[in-house]
C-alpha positions in Angstrom: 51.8 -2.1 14.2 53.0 -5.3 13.9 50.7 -8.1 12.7 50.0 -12.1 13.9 50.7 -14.8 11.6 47.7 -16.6 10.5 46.8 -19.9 9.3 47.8 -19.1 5.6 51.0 -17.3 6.5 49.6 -13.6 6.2 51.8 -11.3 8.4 49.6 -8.3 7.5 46.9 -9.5 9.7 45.8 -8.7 13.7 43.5 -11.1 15.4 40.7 -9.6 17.5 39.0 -10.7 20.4 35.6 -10.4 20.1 33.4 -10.5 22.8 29.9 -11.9 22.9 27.2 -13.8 24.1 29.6 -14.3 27.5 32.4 -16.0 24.4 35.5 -14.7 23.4 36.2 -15.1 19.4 39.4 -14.8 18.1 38.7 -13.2 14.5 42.1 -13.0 12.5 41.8 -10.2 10.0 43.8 -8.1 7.4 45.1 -4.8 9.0 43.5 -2.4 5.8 40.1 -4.0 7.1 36.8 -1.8 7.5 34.0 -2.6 10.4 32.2 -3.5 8.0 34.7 -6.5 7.0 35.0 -7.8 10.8 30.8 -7.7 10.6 30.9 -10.1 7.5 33.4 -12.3 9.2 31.7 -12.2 12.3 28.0 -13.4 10.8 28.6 -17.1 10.0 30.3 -17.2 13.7 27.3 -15.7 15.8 24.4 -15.9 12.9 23.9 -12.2 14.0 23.6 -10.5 10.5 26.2 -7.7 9.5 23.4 -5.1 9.9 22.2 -6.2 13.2 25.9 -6.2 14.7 26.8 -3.5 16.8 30.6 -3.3 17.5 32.7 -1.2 20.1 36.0 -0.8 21.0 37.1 1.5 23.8 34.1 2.7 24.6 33.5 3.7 20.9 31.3 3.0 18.1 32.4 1.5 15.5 31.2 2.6 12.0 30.9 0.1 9.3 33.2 2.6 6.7 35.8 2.9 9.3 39.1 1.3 9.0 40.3 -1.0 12.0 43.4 0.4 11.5 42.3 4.1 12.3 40.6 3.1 15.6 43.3 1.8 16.1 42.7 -1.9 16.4 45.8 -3.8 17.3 46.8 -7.7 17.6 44.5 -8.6 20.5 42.3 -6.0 20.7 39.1 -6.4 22.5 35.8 -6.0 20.8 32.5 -6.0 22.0 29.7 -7.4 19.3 26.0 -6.4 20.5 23.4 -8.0 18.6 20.1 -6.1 18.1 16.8 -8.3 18.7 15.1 -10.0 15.5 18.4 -9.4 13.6 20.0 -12.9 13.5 19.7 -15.8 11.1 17.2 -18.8 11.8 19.9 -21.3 13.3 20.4 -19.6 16.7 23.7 -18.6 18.6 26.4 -20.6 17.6 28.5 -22.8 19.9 31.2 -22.2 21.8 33.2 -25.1 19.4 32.0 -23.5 16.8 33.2 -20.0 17.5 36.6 -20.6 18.6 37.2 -21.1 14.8 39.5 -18.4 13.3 38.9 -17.1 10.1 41.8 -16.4 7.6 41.5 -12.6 6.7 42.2 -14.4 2.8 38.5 -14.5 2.5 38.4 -11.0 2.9 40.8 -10.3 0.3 39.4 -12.5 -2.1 36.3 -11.1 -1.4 37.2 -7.8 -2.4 38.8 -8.7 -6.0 35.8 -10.2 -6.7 33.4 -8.0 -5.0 31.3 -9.0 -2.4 28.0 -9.5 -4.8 29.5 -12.4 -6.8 30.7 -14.1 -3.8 29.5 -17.4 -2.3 29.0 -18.4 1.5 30.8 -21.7 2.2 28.3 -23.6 4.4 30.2 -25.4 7.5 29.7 -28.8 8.3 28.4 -28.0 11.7 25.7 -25.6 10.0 24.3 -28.3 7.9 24.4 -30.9 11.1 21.7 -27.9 12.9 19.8 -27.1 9.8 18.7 -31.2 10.0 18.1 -30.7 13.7 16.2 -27.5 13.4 14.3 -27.7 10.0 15.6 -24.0 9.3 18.1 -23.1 6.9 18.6 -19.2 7.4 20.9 -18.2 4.3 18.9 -14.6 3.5 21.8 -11.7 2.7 24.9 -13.8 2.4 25.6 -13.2 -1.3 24.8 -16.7 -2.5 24.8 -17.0 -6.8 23.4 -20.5 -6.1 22.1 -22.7 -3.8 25.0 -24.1 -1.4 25.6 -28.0 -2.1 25.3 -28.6 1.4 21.3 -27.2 1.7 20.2 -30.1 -0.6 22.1 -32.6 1.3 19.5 -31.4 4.2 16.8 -33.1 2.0 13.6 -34.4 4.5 14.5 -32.6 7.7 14.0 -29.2 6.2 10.8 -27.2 7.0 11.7 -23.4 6.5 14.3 -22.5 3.2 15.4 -18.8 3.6 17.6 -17.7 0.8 15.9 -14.2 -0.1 17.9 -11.4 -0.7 21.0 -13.0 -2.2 21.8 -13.5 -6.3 20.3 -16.7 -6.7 19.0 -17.5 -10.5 18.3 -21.5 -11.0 15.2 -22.8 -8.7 16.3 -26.6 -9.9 13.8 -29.7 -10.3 15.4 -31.2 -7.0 13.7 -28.6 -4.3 11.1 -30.7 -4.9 13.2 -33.1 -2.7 12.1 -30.8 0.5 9.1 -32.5 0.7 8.0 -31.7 4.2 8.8 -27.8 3.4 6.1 -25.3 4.3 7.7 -21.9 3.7 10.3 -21.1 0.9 11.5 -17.9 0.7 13.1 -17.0 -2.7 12.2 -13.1 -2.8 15.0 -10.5 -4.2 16.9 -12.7 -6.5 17.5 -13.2 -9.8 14.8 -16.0 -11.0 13.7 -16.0 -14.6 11.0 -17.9 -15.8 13.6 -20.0 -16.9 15.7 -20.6 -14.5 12.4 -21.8 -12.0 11.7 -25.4 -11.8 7.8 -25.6 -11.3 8.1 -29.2 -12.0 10.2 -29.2 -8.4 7.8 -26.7 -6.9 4.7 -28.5 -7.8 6.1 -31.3 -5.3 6.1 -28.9 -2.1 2.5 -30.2 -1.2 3.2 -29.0 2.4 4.3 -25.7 1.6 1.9 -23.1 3.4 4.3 -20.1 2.6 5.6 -19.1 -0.8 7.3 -15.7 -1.8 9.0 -15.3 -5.0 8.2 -11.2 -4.9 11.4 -8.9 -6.5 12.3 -11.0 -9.1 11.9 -11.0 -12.9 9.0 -13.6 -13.8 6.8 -12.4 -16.3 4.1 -15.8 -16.0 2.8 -17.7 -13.4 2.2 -21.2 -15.0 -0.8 -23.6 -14.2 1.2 -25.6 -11.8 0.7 -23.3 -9.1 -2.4 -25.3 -8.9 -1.0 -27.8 -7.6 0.3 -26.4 -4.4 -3.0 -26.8 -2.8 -1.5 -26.1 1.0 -0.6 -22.9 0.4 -1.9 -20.1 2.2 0.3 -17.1 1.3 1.7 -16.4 -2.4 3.5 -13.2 -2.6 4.6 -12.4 -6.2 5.2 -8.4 -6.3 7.8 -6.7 -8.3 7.7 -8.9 -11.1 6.5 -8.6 -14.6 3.6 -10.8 -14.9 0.9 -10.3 -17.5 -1.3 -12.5 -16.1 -2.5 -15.2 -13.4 -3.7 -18.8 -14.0 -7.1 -20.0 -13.4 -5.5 -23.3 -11.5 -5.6 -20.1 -9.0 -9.0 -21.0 -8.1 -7.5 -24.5 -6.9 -5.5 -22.6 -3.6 -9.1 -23.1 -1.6 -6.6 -22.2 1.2 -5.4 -18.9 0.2 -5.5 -16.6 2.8 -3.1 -13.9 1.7 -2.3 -12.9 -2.9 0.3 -10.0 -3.0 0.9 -9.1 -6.5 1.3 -5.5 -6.6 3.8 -3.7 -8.9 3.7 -6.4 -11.8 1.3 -6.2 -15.5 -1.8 -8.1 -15.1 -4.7 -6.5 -17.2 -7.0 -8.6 -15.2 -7.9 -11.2 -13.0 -9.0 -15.2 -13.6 -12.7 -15.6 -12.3 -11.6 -18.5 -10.6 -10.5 -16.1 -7.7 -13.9 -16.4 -6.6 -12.9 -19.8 -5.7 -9.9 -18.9 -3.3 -12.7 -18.4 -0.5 -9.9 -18.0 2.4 -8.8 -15.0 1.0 -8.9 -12.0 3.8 -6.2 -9.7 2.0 -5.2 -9.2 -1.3 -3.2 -6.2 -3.2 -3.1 -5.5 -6.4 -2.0 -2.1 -6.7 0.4 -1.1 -9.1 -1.0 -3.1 -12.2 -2.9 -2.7 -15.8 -6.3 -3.7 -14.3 -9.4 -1.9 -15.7 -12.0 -4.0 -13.5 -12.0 -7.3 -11.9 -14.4 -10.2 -11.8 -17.9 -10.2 -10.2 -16.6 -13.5 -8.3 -14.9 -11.6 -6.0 -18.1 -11.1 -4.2 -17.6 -14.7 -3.1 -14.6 -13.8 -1.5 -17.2 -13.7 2.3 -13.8 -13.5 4.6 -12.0 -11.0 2.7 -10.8 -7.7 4.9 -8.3 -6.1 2.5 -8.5 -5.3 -0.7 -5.2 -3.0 -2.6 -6.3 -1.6 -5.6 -4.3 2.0 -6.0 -2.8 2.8 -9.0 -5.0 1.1 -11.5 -7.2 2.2 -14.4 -10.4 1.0 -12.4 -13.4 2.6 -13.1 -16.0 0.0 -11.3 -16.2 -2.6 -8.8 -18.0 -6.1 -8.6 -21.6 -5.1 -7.6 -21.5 -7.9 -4.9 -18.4 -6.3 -3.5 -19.9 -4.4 -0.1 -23.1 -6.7 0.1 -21.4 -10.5 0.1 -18.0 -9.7 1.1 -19.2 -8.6 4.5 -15.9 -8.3 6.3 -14.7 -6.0 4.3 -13.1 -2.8 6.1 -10.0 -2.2 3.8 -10.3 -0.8 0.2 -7.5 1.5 -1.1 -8.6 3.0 -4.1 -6.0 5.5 -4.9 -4.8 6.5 -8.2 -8.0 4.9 -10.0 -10.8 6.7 -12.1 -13.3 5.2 -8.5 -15.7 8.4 -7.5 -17.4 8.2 -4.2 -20.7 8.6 -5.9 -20.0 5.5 -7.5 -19.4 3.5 -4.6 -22.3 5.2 -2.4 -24.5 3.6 -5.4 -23.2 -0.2 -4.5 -25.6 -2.0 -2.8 -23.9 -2.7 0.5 -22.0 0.4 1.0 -23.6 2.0 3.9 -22.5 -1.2 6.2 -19.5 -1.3 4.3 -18.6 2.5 5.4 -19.5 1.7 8.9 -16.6 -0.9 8.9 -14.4 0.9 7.6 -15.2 4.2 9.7 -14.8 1.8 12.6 -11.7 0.4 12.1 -10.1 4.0 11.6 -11.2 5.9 13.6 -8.5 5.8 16.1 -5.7 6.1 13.1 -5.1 9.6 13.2 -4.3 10.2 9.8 -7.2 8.6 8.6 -9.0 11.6 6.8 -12.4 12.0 7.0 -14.4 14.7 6.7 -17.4 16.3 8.2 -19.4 15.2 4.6 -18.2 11.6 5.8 -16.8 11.5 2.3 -14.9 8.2 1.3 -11.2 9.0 1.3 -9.2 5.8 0.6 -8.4 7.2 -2.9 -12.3 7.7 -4.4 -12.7 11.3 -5.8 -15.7 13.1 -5.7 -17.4 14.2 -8.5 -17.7 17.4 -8.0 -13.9 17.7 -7.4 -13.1 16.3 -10.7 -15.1 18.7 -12.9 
């Protein structure tokens, strides 16, 4: 099979045709490429991530561990790129201008004696021109180490930062220079309590959405406080020991995920976060939790599996009245206890409500709690 020539002089490359969105992109590649290769090129062209990509090429398949070679995929081949719905990056499809750039099969080759997880995504002008017209910079999955130069350049115009899932360690001082941000995604990476700059977070004041969940932070500092807008924190899968009282200062919390981490227990001031309607704390050190949760009057959720609980807040069923959620699994929580809470009898008939279509939902003719309490009886 003889190759094209690309830009860089490579003779041991085919270009491809690639057909989508009613474009035709011309995708020059090496000829020992996989699927999977063509997908990675392919995602800064269409912002259809490599998992979302469907490819196929005479009326086959095309699996990601195949070679192009063993299809066989020859200089002009036609490929057909089907995008599955939800799949794509923030930014949209890209323009026809846009797509009708080739990509030198180099990157691929570079790629692999480097390996793709220490790799960086160059961000293209053009990119950085629609992240200032959009607000959205959708970077989640491309194998970033660091924050691409061209994101800060973005600077007022940005609303929504999505870098999750990539190797990112330093948070630096100058996020704080997004100042009309209201949701920053930095889940799955590799932030250390070193490497975050709360100094640059505290100056989100717009931010509504934070999520720094799958990372390796052991503390959540005071300055958390500070970001008074927000009304989701999600910080699971970390090792924190414990949370701030400045936690009482998020008067609009709505939703605390902190599964999976080490708290021992909980600041008072949670009683303070009145917004609150779910939180989860499974998965932790926690032996009981504050009585100011009964303040919590619009909370519906409430995770507490796999915790050395052996009480709740006697307030719990009585003040937090929409209350229908309580997972109590894995924790020392009998039913007898909780039939002993003042409260409990309306607090079962929300609960009973809200199941009783869930067909799993296991009740029995007893009407026994069984979100995880064990009766007494079963545990002599």
């Amino acid at each position: 099979m003889e190759g094209a020539k690309d830009a860089d002089g490579d003779r041991s490359a085919v270009t491809v045709q690639v057909k989508f969105s009613g474009r035709t992109l011309p995708v020059s590649v090496p000829m020992d490429a996989t699927v999977a290769d063509l997908k990675s090129l392919l995602q800064p062209l269409t912002n259809v991530l490599t998992r979302g990509q469907t490819l196929i090429c005479k009326g086959k398949v095309l699996a990601d561990k195949v070679s192009l070679k063993s299809v066989p995929v020859t200089n002009g081949s036609k490929v057909m790129l089907i995008a599955s719905q939800g799949l794509h990056q923030g930014d949209g499809p890209i323009t026809k201008d846009a797509a009708s750039q080739s990509i030198s099969p180099r990157k691929i080759l570079d790629a692999k004696q480097t390996q793709v997880s220490h790799t960086r995504t160059n961000v293209e002008k053009s990119r950085s021109e629609r992240w200032k017209l959009t607000g959205v910079v959708a970077l989640s999955e491309c194998h970033l180490e660091a924050m691409p130069e061209e994101v800060w350049s973005c600077g007022h115009s940005v609303r929504v930062l999505d870098v999750s899932n990539n190797l990112i360690r330093d948070v630096p001082t100058k996020v704080g220079d997004f100042k009309l941000l209201n949701k920053l995604l930095l889940n799955a990476n590799n932030i250390t309590d070193e490497s975050i700059s709360w100094e640059g977070l505290s100056s989100l004041k717009s931010l509504t959405i934070l999520s720094l969940s799958h990372n390796y932070l052991t503390t959540l500092p005071s300055a958390v406080g500070t970001l008074t807008s927000l009304c989701q924190l999600h910080i699971a899968n970390n090792k924190i020991t414990s949370l701030p009282d400045e936690l009482g200062l998020l008067n609009q919390l709505q939703i605390l995920k902190a599964g999976n981490n080490r708290l021992s227990s909980m600041p008072s001031s949670i009683g303070n976060c009145r917004a609150l309607v779910e939180i989860d704390l499974s998965c932790n050190l926690l032996v009981d939790l504050p009585e100011t949760v009964g303040n919590l009057q619009d909370l519906k959720a409430l995770i507490l599996g796999n915790n050395g609980l052996k009480s709740l807040p006697p307030t719990l069923f009585k003040m937090c009245y929409q209350l229908s959620t309580l997972d109590l699994h894995g924790t020392e929580i009998t039913n007898d206890f909780l039939r002993q809470i003042e409260g409990w009898e309306d607090f079962d008939e929300r609960r009973r409500s809200k199941h009783q279509k869930q067909l799993d939902f296991r009740v029995g003719s007893s009407g026994v709690f069984d979100e995880g309490a064990d009766d007494d009886r079963a545990r002599k």
